[in-house]
Amino acid sequence: MAANFWASTQRLHWQFSRETLSDVRQQLEDEDRNLVQQYPLPDRRLLSIFFNQQLGKLGKKMNIRQQALATAQVYMRRFYSKVEIRRTNPYLVLATALYLACKMEECPQHIRVVVSEARQQWPEFIISDVSKLGECEFYLISEMNSQLIIHHPYRTLQEFQGTLNMAQDDVSLAWSIVNDHYLTDLPLLVPPHVIAVTAMFLALTLKPTQTGLQSAATSAAALSSASPTSKEPAGTSQGPPSTQQKKVQHLVSWLAEGEVDITACIECSQEIISLYDVWEQYNEKTCKEQIARFVKARGLDK
Amino acid sequence: MSGTNPPSSAATARALEATQSLKRSVQAAFDESQDARKAPPNNGYTSKVRVLDRYKVVGFISSGTYGRVYKAVGVNGQVGEFAIKKFKPDKEGETIQYTGISQSACREMALCSELSHPNMIHLVEIILEDKCIFMVFEYAEHDLLQIIQHHSQPTRYPIPASAIKSILFQLLNGLLYLHTNWVLHRDLKPANIMVTSKGEVRIGDLGLARLFYKPLHNLFSGDKVVVTIWYRAPELLLGSRHYTPAIDLWAVGCIFAELLSLRPIFKGEEAKMDSKKTVPFQKNQMQKIVEILGMPTKEKWPGLVHQPEFTQLQSVSSAVREASQGKTGLEAWYWNTLKSTGYPDSPPSANPGPQGLDLLAKLLEYDPSKRLTAEQALQHPYFTANGERVTANCFEGMTTQYPHRRVSADDNDIRMSSLPGTKRGGLPDDSLTGRPTKRMKD
């Protein structure tokens, strides 16, 4: 339940294995094979980047807190695990997810405000009729089985910050890595505390200001040294330990004592690092055009 | 042969006809959905599940600001009795439009889907169909308001002490579950506490409940007014911005007192919000509390002086109402109440006794930080006094048979009316019996 992730609907109904998630999506596409072939779309992560940027713009105009934006992103991902995106107007779904998330995160926005802001931002795709968004809200809640309470990694991150005595810089970086994980399938695959641990770990190992992003392999190797089977402490092969390496060692030994699923953390960090790789191919224009094609052709904006 | 035939007088025929037409009108509440089915909107949302495919509505139970509750029986494989809460669409009459679901309905849907505890009302499913929300709950035959009313009309006789003990224990147990899960109920009152025919207490109506884990804004800014006036804690009356689960424990204290006396203990009159929507100081309600508990002091409640409405407290008279046999305040109220309701002095188990008073006093503690928590209240000696054990069935050993929940089929104007207050089928309208209207919401 709300305080207890282990008894939550998120854990019981919205955590999938990679295989299940891919099967579910395959099945969705199979049911609409013609549609899928007719309207190709970019990599899911690229689309997610696009949606996230659009959501960010919309949220900024209404001064919406990050937690509500994060909830909206999870709603989108859950919804599109059950509904073929080409059957929807993603802009309407985006605005609706934000509207609903704001209510659930206790920072409600009036439906008219959301619709008018959304219309200003996407005049070609949103009509000024609030009932469209109201209807879409029914759709969203129904597909999510009214399971609307979302556990985010931010809470764990805040708790760990004290426990591990992390520097503010590292926490901020971990925080933005958590923000980025919503662009991947991770919210549907791993528990939020695993994300938090991974984000902290990556924040200490990937210092974007220093040498650019390290490879997934290096980070994963350091992480796996935290697993009980490994005898070798992290960073031994890299010469004398720097402050950063000490921090990593501290985290690693802390992890080794705990019961955090290290394998999940490794997978998780690989997922996030490959997101940063894919990001280089991101092209806003392509996303926009490919979405516009099916929305316009199918009259989904009406 | 006429003796073996069922009576077929004109009266029964009329009655039959009336029943039939009433049944039709109740059913009509759900039939709107069927009209809309004929013309599905383009690309629009249509429910995969139909309320009427699974449930047959048998009558109307109650209404509130949120909408209406109906009794239904399962059909097509769905077995049992159910209570279906139908949220009223924002604009009634004419054509119903999607206008966005109220935050209160969103909270209730989300929390009920997430929560599961033997002392919480069990949600069966939620159906979103044709612009209406239907929340399907297990059916509970009784509620505390109905039980209290049964003991006050036509003659007053006490609710057995053992039953009160069981009810209170179960209520606190459910509340402990809510609070450990960071949920504030914020509207505990007799009408919202259900009791099944097996004597199990179920907390219901999470329409005002919310999570209080690190809120983005203070709780006050979300909902200006919470908790029905008679059950509203002093810190709320004094305008506290950062209230705590202690507000629910105050309400439990009020409910405990009401189970003992069969009347609300602090029956104040609500000052209405003015046109500017500023929240007025509830002087009369505060007065009722002070009459029994005495004036709160900063010695006993250090935070008192920091309450936003502290200065308003001077306008409240400090006269204490009851004083007898050298006893004052709550103690006098308690013993007078037990006597006038008719609790026997012996055996000890038939009387809530001094431990009852002690528990009540610690629930009706002015200082929210000193008020018992649900966990502490469950540990109170009241529950173990006389070497007894609390029964899981609050009706255990009772001879009283409570009447079934009255369910009326008389509901012609379902689509149009939006009566305030908690109107209950069969029972007089609460607004007539002096029950306060449902909490106001901003």
mmCIF file of N, CA, C and O in Angstrom, chain A residues 1-4 7-10 65 67-68 82 99-100 102-108 111 129-132 134-135 137-139 141-143 145-149 151 155 158-159 298-300, chain B residues 41-48 97-103 106-107 109-111 113-115 126 128-133 177 180-183 186 209-211 213-214 216-217 222-223:
data_model
loop_
_atom_site.group_PDB
_atom_site.id
_atom_site.type_symbol
_atom_site.label_atom_id
_atom_site.label_comp_id
_atom_site.label_asym_id
_atom_site.label_seq_id
_atom_site.Cartn_x
_atom_site.Cartn_y
_atom_site.Cartn_z
ATOM 1 N N MET A 1 0.841 -1.182 0.000
ATOM 2 C CA MET A 1 0.000 0.000 0.000
ATOM 3 C C MET A 1 0.874 1.227 0.000
ATOM 4 O O MET A 1 2.052 1.163 -0.235
ATOM 5 N N ALA A 2 0.260 2.347 0.294
ATOM 6 C CA ALA A 2 0.928 3.632 0.098
ATOM 7 C C ALA A 2 2.321 3.697 0.719
ATOM 8 O O ALA A 2 3.251 4.211 0.115
ATOM 9 N N ALA A 3 2.464 3.192 1.946
ATOM 10 C CA ALA A 3 3.781 3.264 2.571
ATOM 11 C C ALA A 3 4.598 2.040 2.223
ATOM 12 O O ALA A 3 5.798 2.002 2.397
ATOM 13 N N ASN A 4 3.940 1.039 1.751
ATOM 14 C CA ASN A 4 4.580 -0.250 1.602
ATOM 15 C C ASN A 4 4.579 -0.684 0.153
ATOM 16 O O ASN A 4 3.574 -1.156 -0.374
ATOM 17 N N ALA A 7 3.437 -4.345 -0.814
ATOM 18 C CA ALA A 7 2.024 -4.712 -0.888
ATOM 19 C C ALA A 7 1.270 -3.841 -1.880
ATOM 20 O O ALA A 7 0.056 -3.873 -1.951
ATOM 21 N N SER A 8 2.013 -3.048 -2.658
ATOM 22 C CA SER A 8 1.352 -2.067 -3.526
ATOM 23 C C SER A 8 0.864 -2.687 -4.824
ATOM 24 O O SER A 8 1.353 -3.729 -5.260
ATOM 25 N N THR A 9 -0.087 -2.031 -5.448
ATOM 26 C CA THR A 9 -0.549 -2.476 -6.768
ATOM 27 C C THR A 9 0.571 -2.312 -7.795
ATOM 28 O O THR A 9 0.612 -3.035 -8.774
ATOM 29 N N GLN A 10 1.464 -1.362 -7.535
ATOM 30 C CA GLN A 10 2.597 -1.186 -8.461
ATOM 31 C C GLN A 10 3.427 -2.466 -8.533
ATOM 32 O O GLN A 10 3.786 -2.921 -9.614
ATOM 33 N N ARG A 65 5.275 20.367 -10.330
ATOM 34 C CA ARG A 65 6.406 19.735 -9.673
ATOM 35 C C ARG A 65 6.868 18.473 -10.402
ATOM 36 O O ARG A 65 6.066 17.781 -11.025
ATOM 37 N N GLN A 67 7.597 15.573 -9.338
ATOM 38 C CA GLN A 67 6.955 14.310 -8.972
ATOM 39 C C GLN A 67 5.675 14.055 -9.772
ATOM 40 O O GLN A 67 5.392 12.926 -10.165
ATOM 41 N N ALA A 68 4.915 15.114 -10.028
ATOM 42 C CA ALA A 68 3.694 14.956 -10.819
ATOM 43 C C ALA A 68 4.046 14.631 -12.274
ATOM 44 O O ALA A 68 3.376 13.816 -12.918
ATOM 45 N N LYS A 82 -1.006 -1.164 -22.754
ATOM 46 C CA LYS A 82 -2.303 -1.821 -22.943
ATOM 47 C C LYS A 82 -3.058 -1.338 -24.174
ATOM 48 O O LYS A 82 -4.018 -1.975 -24.601
ATOM 49 N N TYR A 99 -2.902 15.910 -16.184
ATOM 50 C CA TYR A 99 -4.070 16.376 -15.417
ATOM 51 C C TYR A 99 -4.376 15.419 -14.259
ATOM 52 O O TYR A 99 -4.564 15.822 -13.110
ATOM 53 N N LEU A 100 -4.377 14.137 -14.563
ATOM 54 C CA LEU A 100 -4.682 13.119 -13.560
ATOM 55 C C LEU A 100 -3.558 13.023 -12.514
ATOM 56 O O LEU A 100 -3.808 12.922 -11.317
ATOM 57 N N CYS A 102 -1.540 15.320 -11.554
ATOM 58 C CA CYS A 102 -1.581 16.478 -10.652
ATOM 59 C C CYS A 102 -2.604 16.258 -9.542
ATOM 60 O O CYS A 102 -2.368 16.599 -8.388
ATOM 61 N N LYS A 103 -3.727 15.662 -9.876
ATOM 62 C CA LYS A 103 -4.721 15.384 -8.840
ATOM 63 C C LYS A 103 -4.173 14.364 -7.853
ATOM 64 O O LYS A 103 -4.309 14.518 -6.644
ATOM 65 N N MET A 104 -3.552 13.328 -8.374
ATOM 66 C CA MET A 104 -3.066 12.271 -7.487
ATOM 67 C C MET A 104 -1.883 12.719 -6.643
ATOM 68 O O MET A 104 -1.685 12.238 -5.544
ATOM 69 N N GLU A 105 -1.082 13.646 -7.152
ATOM 70 C CA GLU A 105 0.057 14.138 -6.377
ATOM 71 C C GLU A 105 -0.331 15.360 -5.553
ATOM 72 O O GLU A 105 0.537 16.096 -5.068
ATOM 73 N N GLU A 106 -1.621 15.583 -5.421
ATOM 74 C CA GLU A 106 -2.129 16.653 -4.565
ATOM 75 C C GLU A 106 -1.652 18.040 -4.980
ATOM 76 O O GLU A 106 -1.363 18.887 -4.144
ATOM 77 N N CYS A 107 -1.557 18.255 -6.282
ATOM 78 C CA CYS A 107 -1.308 19.623 -6.755
ATOM 79 C C CYS A 107 -2.225 19.843 -7.961
ATOM 80 O O CYS A 107 -1.772 20.062 -9.068
ATOM 81 N N PRO A 108 -3.546 19.749 -7.719
ATOM 82 C CA PRO A 108 -4.499 19.717 -8.827
ATOM 83 C C PRO A 108 -4.506 20.989 -9.682
ATOM 84 O O PRO A 108 -4.228 22.076 -9.186
ATOM 85 N N ILE A 111 -9.229 21.513 -15.072
ATOM 86 C CA ILE A 111 -9.246 20.874 -16.396
ATOM 87 C C ILE A 111 -9.188 21.930 -17.513
ATOM 88 O O ILE A 111 -8.522 21.735 -18.533
ATOM 89 N N ASP A 129 -12.139 21.609 -26.328
ATOM 90 C CA ASP A 129 -13.305 20.992 -25.704
ATOM 91 C C ASP A 129 -12.824 20.154 -24.508
ATOM 92 O O ASP A 129 -12.133 19.152 -24.681
ATOM 93 N N VAL A 130 -13.187 20.578 -23.291
ATOM 94 C CA VAL A 130 -12.687 19.863 -22.115
ATOM 95 C C VAL A 130 -13.212 18.428 -22.045
ATOM 96 O O VAL A 130 -12.597 17.560 -21.438
ATOM 97 N N SER A 131 -14.340 18.185 -22.684
ATOM 98 C CA SER A 131 -14.916 16.843 -22.557
ATOM 99 C C SER A 131 -14.034 15.774 -23.220
ATOM 100 O O SER A 131 -14.064 14.610 -22.847
ATOM 101 N N LYS A 132 -13.213 16.204 -24.198
ATOM 102 C CA LYS A 132 -12.283 15.249 -24.831
ATOM 103 C C LYS A 132 -11.276 14.744 -23.802
ATOM 104 O O LYS A 132 -10.979 13.546 -23.715
ATOM 105 N N GLY A 134 -11.676 14.921 -20.569
ATOM 106 C CA GLY A 134 -12.441 14.192 -19.552
ATOM 107 C C GLY A 134 -12.683 12.754 -19.970
ATOM 108 O O GLY A 134 -12.590 11.818 -19.170
ATOM 109 N N GLU A 135 -12.971 12.563 -21.233
ATOM 110 C CA GLU A 135 -13.214 11.217 -21.742
ATOM 111 C C GLU A 135 -11.930 10.393 -21.713
ATOM 112 O O GLU A 135 -11.917 9.225 -21.316
ATOM 113 N N GLU A 137 -9.549 10.744 -19.730
ATOM 114 C CA GLU A 137 -9.265 10.416 -18.337
ATOM 115 C C GLU A 137 -9.940 9.081 -17.943
ATOM 116 O O GLU A 137 -9.338 8.244 -17.276
ATOM 117 N N PHE A 138 -11.161 8.905 -18.399
ATOM 118 C CA PHE A 138 -11.858 7.635 -18.147
ATOM 119 C C PHE A 138 -11.081 6.469 -18.754
ATOM 120 O O PHE A 138 -10.917 5.415 -18.148
ATOM 121 N N TYR A 139 -10.619 6.705 -19.957
ATOM 122 C CA TYR A 139 -9.865 5.686 -20.685
ATOM 123 C C TYR A 139 -8.606 5.294 -19.911
ATOM 124 O O TYR A 139 -8.330 4.113 -19.665
ATOM 125 N N ILE A 141 -7.822 5.817 -16.667
ATOM 126 C CA ILE A 141 -8.079 5.195 -15.362
ATOM 127 C C ILE A 141 -8.554 3.757 -15.554
ATOM 128 O O ILE A 141 -8.151 2.845 -14.837
ATOM 129 N N SER A 142 -9.396 3.573 -16.561
ATOM 130 C CA SER A 142 -9.923 2.243 -16.818
ATOM 131 C C SER A 142 -8.804 1.273 -17.204
ATOM 132 O O SER A 142 -8.723 0.160 -16.677
ATOM 133 N N GLU A 143 -7.916 1.687 -18.101
ATOM 134 C CA GLU A 143 -6.816 0.809 -18.520
ATOM 135 C C GLU A 143 -5.851 0.538 -17.371
ATOM 136 O O GLU A 143 -5.217 -0.509 -17.314
ATOM 137 N N ASN A 145 -6.806 0.229 -14.334
ATOM 138 C CA ASN A 145 -7.609 -0.384 -13.262
ATOM 139 C C ASN A 145 -7.659 0.460 -11.994
ATOM 140 O O ASN A 145 -7.624 -0.079 -10.883
ATOM 141 N N SER A 146 -7.723 1.746 -12.162
ATOM 142 C CA SER A 146 -7.791 2.680 -11.027
ATOM 143 C C SER A 146 -6.588 2.571 -10.089
ATOM 144 O O SER A 146 -6.653 2.997 -8.946
ATOM 145 N N GLN A 147 -5.524 1.954 -10.565
ATOM 146 C CA GLN A 147 -4.325 1.829 -9.725
ATOM 147 C C GLN A 147 -3.422 3.018 -10.012
ATOM 148 O O GLN A 147 -2.609 2.998 -10.921
ATOM 149 N N LEU A 148 -3.614 4.057 -9.239
ATOM 150 C CA LEU A 148 -3.039 5.353 -9.598
ATOM 151 C C LEU A 148 -1.935 5.823 -8.668
ATOM 152 O O LEU A 148 -1.323 6.854 -8.895
ATOM 153 N N ILE A 149 -1.703 5.078 -7.592
ATOM 154 C CA ILE A 149 -0.673 5.511 -6.641
ATOM 155 C C ILE A 149 0.679 4.966 -7.088
ATOM 156 O O ILE A 149 0.844 3.763 -7.263
ATOM 157 N N HIS A 151 4.833 4.692 -6.689
ATOM 158 C CA HIS A 151 6.022 4.803 -5.831
ATOM 159 C C HIS A 151 7.199 5.225 -6.699
ATOM 160 O O HIS A 151 7.511 4.569 -7.679
ATOM 161 N N ARG A 155 11.878 9.187 -3.172
ATOM 162 C CA ARG A 155 11.751 9.014 -1.734
ATOM 163 C C ARG A 155 12.959 8.255 -1.175
ATOM 164 O O ARG A 155 13.583 8.685 -0.210
ATOM 165 N N GLN A 158 16.112 10.342 -1.245
ATOM 166 C CA GLN A 158 16.175 11.287 -0.124
ATOM 167 C C GLN A 158 16.599 10.585 1.158
ATOM 168 O O GLN A 158 17.379 11.117 1.942
ATOM 169 N N GLU A 159 16.064 9.377 1.348
ATOM 170 C CA GLU A 159 16.407 8.645 2.560
ATOM 171 C C GLU A 159 17.887 8.254 2.565
ATOM 172 O O GLU A 159 18.569 8.356 3.578
ATOM 173 N N ARG A 298 -5.897 9.512 -39.323
ATOM 174 C CA ARG A 298 -6.972 8.755 -38.710
ATOM 175 C C ARG A 298 -7.980 9.654 -37.984
ATOM 176 O O ARG A 298 -8.882 9.162 -37.308
ATOM 177 N N GLY A 299 -7.759 10.946 -38.073
ATOM 178 C CA GLY A 299 -8.706 11.882 -37.458
ATOM 179 C C GLY A 299 -8.782 11.774 -35.944
ATOM 180 O O GLY A 299 -9.823 12.001 -35.333
ATOM 181 N N LEU A 300 -7.660 11.405 -35.319
ATOM 182 C CA LEU A 300 -7.669 11.198 -33.871
ATOM 183 C C LEU A 300 -7.636 12.511 -33.092
ATOM 184 O O LEU A 300 -7.769 12.519 -31.876
ATOM 185 N N PRO B 41 -19.519 7.190 -29.421
ATOM 186 C CA PRO B 41 -18.835 8.320 -30.060
ATOM 187 C C PRO B 41 -17.617 7.842 -30.840
ATOM 188 O O PRO B 41 -17.056 6.797 -30.563
ATOM 189 N N ASN B 42 -17.251 8.630 -31.797
ATOM 190 C CA ASN B 42 -16.120 8.311 -32.659
ATOM 191 C C ASN B 42 -14.829 8.252 -31.841
ATOM 192 O O ASN B 42 -14.510 9.174 -31.130
ATOM 193 N N ASN B 43 -14.101 7.161 -31.952
ATOM 194 C CA ASN B 43 -12.835 6.972 -31.235
ATOM 195 C C ASN B 43 -12.985 7.110 -29.722
ATOM 196 O O ASN B 43 -12.021 7.248 -29.013
ATOM 197 N N GLY B 44 -14.216 7.172 -29.267
ATOM 198 C CA GLY B 44 -14.443 7.504 -27.867
ATOM 199 C C GLY B 44 -14.175 6.338 -26.946
ATOM 200 O O GLY B 44 -13.861 5.232 -27.374
ATOM 201 N N TYR B 45 -14.304 6.633 -25.645
ATOM 202 C CA TYR B 45 -14.096 5.613 -24.640
ATOM 203 C C TYR B 45 -15.379 4.832 -24.423
ATOM 204 O O TYR B 45 -16.452 5.412 -24.264
ATOM 205 N N THR B 46 -15.279 3.524 -24.467
ATOM 206 C CA THR B 46 -16.414 2.706 -24.063
ATOM 207 C C THR B 46 -15.918 1.660 -23.075
ATOM 208 O O THR B 46 -14.845 1.096 -23.250
ATOM 209 N N SER B 47 -16.714 1.453 -22.050
ATOM 210 C CA SER B 47 -16.302 0.514 -21.014
ATOM 211 C C SER B 47 -16.359 -0.910 -21.534
ATOM 212 O O SER B 47 -17.234 -1.268 -22.296
ATOM 213 N N LYS B 48 -15.376 -1.706 -21.091
ATOM 214 C CA LYS B 48 -15.389 -3.120 -21.479
ATOM 215 C C LYS B 48 -16.363 -3.901 -20.604
ATOM 216 O O LYS B 48 -16.798 -4.978 -20.964
ATOM 217 N N GLN B 97 -21.960 15.553 -19.592
ATOM 218 C CA GLN B 97 -20.696 15.755 -20.295
ATOM 219 C C GLN B 97 -19.549 15.264 -19.422
ATOM 220 O O GLN B 97 -19.672 15.246 -18.206
ATOM 221 N N TYR B 98 -18.457 14.906 -20.054
ATOM 222 C CA TYR B 98 -17.249 14.651 -19.272
ATOM 223 C C TYR B 98 -16.708 15.995 -18.811
ATOM 224 O O TYR B 98 -16.443 16.877 -19.635
ATOM 225 N N THR B 99 -16.528 16.157 -17.510
ATOM 226 C CA THR B 99 -16.024 17.442 -17.028
ATOM 227 C C THR B 99 -14.750 17.272 -16.207
ATOM 228 O O THR B 99 -14.278 18.220 -15.590
ATOM 229 N N GLY B 100 -14.192 16.079 -16.189
ATOM 230 C CA GLY B 100 -13.032 15.808 -15.346
ATOM 231 C C GLY B 100 -13.521 15.243 -14.024
ATOM 232 O O GLY B 100 -14.489 15.733 -13.457
ATOM 233 N N ILE B 101 -12.852 14.207 -13.544
ATOM 234 C CA ILE B 101 -13.275 13.547 -12.313
ATOM 235 C C ILE B 101 -12.798 14.368 -11.114
ATOM 236 O O ILE B 101 -11.683 14.870 -11.119
ATOM 237 N N SER B 102 -13.645 14.506 -10.110
ATOM 238 C CA SER B 102 -13.261 15.299 -8.936
ATOM 239 C C SER B 102 -12.062 14.666 -8.252
ATOM 240 O O SER B 102 -11.871 13.451 -8.306
ATOM 241 N N GLN B 103 -11.277 15.506 -7.581
ATOM 242 C CA GLN B 103 -10.096 14.990 -6.914
ATOM 243 C C GLN B 103 -10.492 13.991 -5.831
ATOM 244 O O GLN B 103 -9.821 12.981 -5.617
ATOM 245 N N CYS B 106 -11.076 10.690 -7.394
ATOM 246 C CA CYS B 106 -9.786 10.103 -7.781
ATOM 247 C C CYS B 106 -9.095 9.475 -6.574
ATOM 248 O O CYS B 106 -8.593 8.351 -6.638
ATOM 249 N N ARG B 107 -9.072 10.233 -5.475
ATOM 250 C CA ARG B 107 -8.441 9.713 -4.261
ATOM 251 C C ARG B 107 -9.138 8.446 -3.800
ATOM 252 O O ARG B 107 -8.498 7.463 -3.442
ATOM 253 N N MET B 109 -10.961 6.321 -5.454
ATOM 254 C CA MET B 109 -10.729 5.192 -6.365
ATOM 255 C C MET B 109 -9.341 4.611 -6.153
ATOM 256 O O MET B 109 -9.153 3.399 -6.054
ATOM 257 N N ALA B 110 -8.348 5.506 -6.084
ATOM 258 C CA ALA B 110 -6.967 5.046 -5.969
ATOM 259 C C ALA B 110 -6.717 4.388 -4.612
ATOM 260 O O ALA B 110 -6.114 3.311 -4.543
ATOM 261 N N LEU B 111 -7.196 5.019 -3.543
ATOM 262 C CA LEU B 111 -6.935 4.467 -2.212
ATOM 263 C C LEU B 111 -7.669 3.149 -2.009
ATOM 264 O O LEU B 111 -7.104 2.190 -1.481
ATOM 265 N N SER B 113 -8.464 1.020 -4.222
ATOM 266 C CA SER B 113 -7.815 -0.025 -5.026
ATOM 267 C C SER B 113 -6.562 -0.538 -4.347
ATOM 268 O O SER B 113 -6.146 -1.665 -4.547
ATOM 269 N N GLU B 114 -5.941 0.331 -3.548
ATOM 270 C CA GLU B 114 -4.655 0.014 -2.965
ATOM 271 C C GLU B 114 -4.788 -0.657 -1.594
ATOM 272 O O GLU B 114 -3.989 -1.507 -1.236
ATOM 273 N N LEU B 115 -5.826 -0.256 -0.860
ATOM 274 C CA LEU B 115 -5.965 -0.709 0.525
ATOM 275 C C LEU B 115 -6.654 -2.055 0.630
ATOM 276 O O LEU B 115 -7.544 -2.363 -0.144
ATOM 277 N N ILE B 126 -14.234 -1.259 -9.890
ATOM 278 C CA ILE B 126 -14.672 0.078 -10.304
ATOM 279 C C ILE B 126 -15.019 -0.007 -11.780
ATOM 280 O O ILE B 126 -14.247 -0.550 -12.572
ATOM 281 N N LEU B 128 -16.095 2.249 -15.047
ATOM 282 C CA LEU B 128 -16.238 3.581 -15.623
ATOM 283 C C LEU B 128 -17.039 3.410 -16.891
ATOM 284 O O LEU B 128 -16.546 2.856 -17.867
ATOM 285 N N GLU B 129 -18.265 3.830 -16.822
ATOM 286 C CA GLU B 129 -19.144 3.538 -17.946
ATOM 287 C C GLU B 129 -19.988 4.757 -18.280
ATOM 288 O O GLU B 129 -20.656 5.322 -17.420
ATOM 289 N N ASP B 130 -19.959 5.127 -19.520
ATOM 290 C CA ASP B 130 -20.774 6.227 -20.012
ATOM 291 C C ASP B 130 -20.804 7.428 -19.080
ATOM 292 O O ASP B 130 -21.842 7.818 -18.567
ATOM 293 N N LYS B 131 -19.655 7.982 -18.881
ATOM 294 C CA LYS B 131 -19.485 9.244 -18.145
ATOM 295 C C LYS B 131 -19.789 9.134 -16.662
ATOM 296 O O LYS B 131 -19.838 10.137 -15.957
ATOM 297 N N CYS B 132 -20.058 7.930 -16.175
ATOM 298 C CA CYS B 132 -20.316 7.766 -14.748
ATOM 299 C C CYS B 132 -19.295 6.819 -14.136
ATOM 300 O O CYS B 132 -18.777 5.933 -14.801
ATOM 301 N N ILE B 133 -19.031 7.037 -12.846
ATOM 302 C CA ILE B 133 -18.143 6.141 -12.115
ATOM 303 C C ILE B 133 -18.990 5.306 -11.171
ATOM 304 O O ILE B 133 -19.776 5.839 -10.397
ATOM 305 N N TYR B 177 -4.175 0.646 10.581
ATOM 306 C CA TYR B 177 -3.755 0.239 9.227
ATOM 307 C C TYR B 177 -3.659 1.461 8.308
ATOM 308 O O TYR B 177 -2.660 1.635 7.596
ATOM 309 N N THR B 180 -0.622 3.691 9.446
ATOM 310 C CA THR B 180 0.704 3.145 9.139
ATOM 311 C C THR B 180 0.968 3.204 7.637
ATOM 312 O O THR B 180 2.108 3.168 7.204
ATOM 313 N N ASN B 181 -0.087 3.292 6.878
ATOM 314 C CA ASN B 181 0.098 3.436 5.439
ATOM 315 C C ASN B 181 0.009 4.892 4.986
ATOM 316 O O ASN B 181 -0.233 5.172 3.818
ATOM 317 N N TRP B 182 0.180 5.783 5.914
ATOM 318 C CA TRP B 182 0.213 7.223 5.622
ATOM 319 C C TRP B 182 -1.093 7.725 5.018
ATOM 320 O O TRP B 182 -1.096 8.617 4.179
ATOM 321 N N VAL B 183 -2.193 7.138 5.445
ATOM 322 C CA VAL B 183 -3.475 7.636 4.955
ATOM 323 C C VAL B 183 -4.233 8.268 6.118
ATOM 324 O O VAL B 183 -4.391 7.659 7.170
ATOM 325 N N ARG B 186 -9.960 11.519 7.618
ATOM 326 C CA ARG B 186 -10.480 12.881 7.608
ATOM 327 C C ARG B 186 -12.007 13.011 7.534
ATOM 328 O O ARG B 186 -12.530 14.111 7.359
ATOM 329 N N ALA B 209 -10.199 11.020 2.258
ATOM 330 C CA ALA B 209 -8.922 10.465 2.716
ATOM 331 C C ALA B 209 -7.802 10.902 1.781
ATOM 332 O O ALA B 209 -8.014 11.130 0.594
ATOM 333 N N ARG B 210 -6.614 11.029 2.336
ATOM 334 C CA ARG B 210 -5.472 11.321 1.467
ATOM 335 C C ARG B 210 -4.176 10.862 2.122
ATOM 336 O O ARG B 210 -4.104 10.628 3.321
ATOM 337 N N LEU B 211 -3.172 10.745 1.279
ATOM 338 C CA LEU B 211 -1.851 10.382 1.771
ATOM 339 C C LEU B 211 -1.229 11.603 2.429
ATOM 340 O O LEU B 211 -1.425 12.716 1.962
ATOM 341 N N TYR B 213 2.221 11.488 3.403
ATOM 342 C CA TYR B 213 3.664 11.349 3.391
ATOM 343 C C TYR B 213 4.282 12.508 2.616
ATOM 344 O O TYR B 213 4.036 12.659 1.417
ATOM 345 N N LYS B 214 5.085 13.315 3.286
ATOM 346 C CA LYS B 214 5.749 14.451 2.665
ATOM 347 C C LYS B 214 4.915 15.143 1.592
ATOM 348 O O LYS B 214 5.237 15.109 0.401
ATOM 349 N N LEU B 216 3.405 17.811 -0.951
ATOM 350 C CA LEU B 216 4.030 18.903 -1.691
ATOM 351 C C LEU B 216 3.574 20.252 -1.138
ATOM 352 O O LEU B 216 4.304 21.226 -1.160
ATOM 353 N N HIS B 217 2.320 20.293 -0.646
ATOM 354 C CA HIS B 217 1.813 21.518 -0.029
ATOM 355 C C HIS B 217 1.270 21.154 1.347
ATOM 356 O O HIS B 217 1.003 19.984 1.602
ATOM 357 N N GLY B 222 -4.818 22.189 0.546
ATOM 358 C CA GLY B 222 -5.529 21.273 -0.343
ATOM 359 C C GLY B 222 -7.030 21.316 -0.121
ATOM 360 O O GLY B 222 -7.800 21.559 -1.028
ATOM 361 N N ASP B 223 -7.442 21.085 1.109
ATOM 362 C CA ASP B 223 -8.854 21.106 1.441
ATOM 363 C C ASP B 223 -9.034 22.005 2.644
ATOM 364 O O ASP B 223 -8.521 21.730 3.714
#
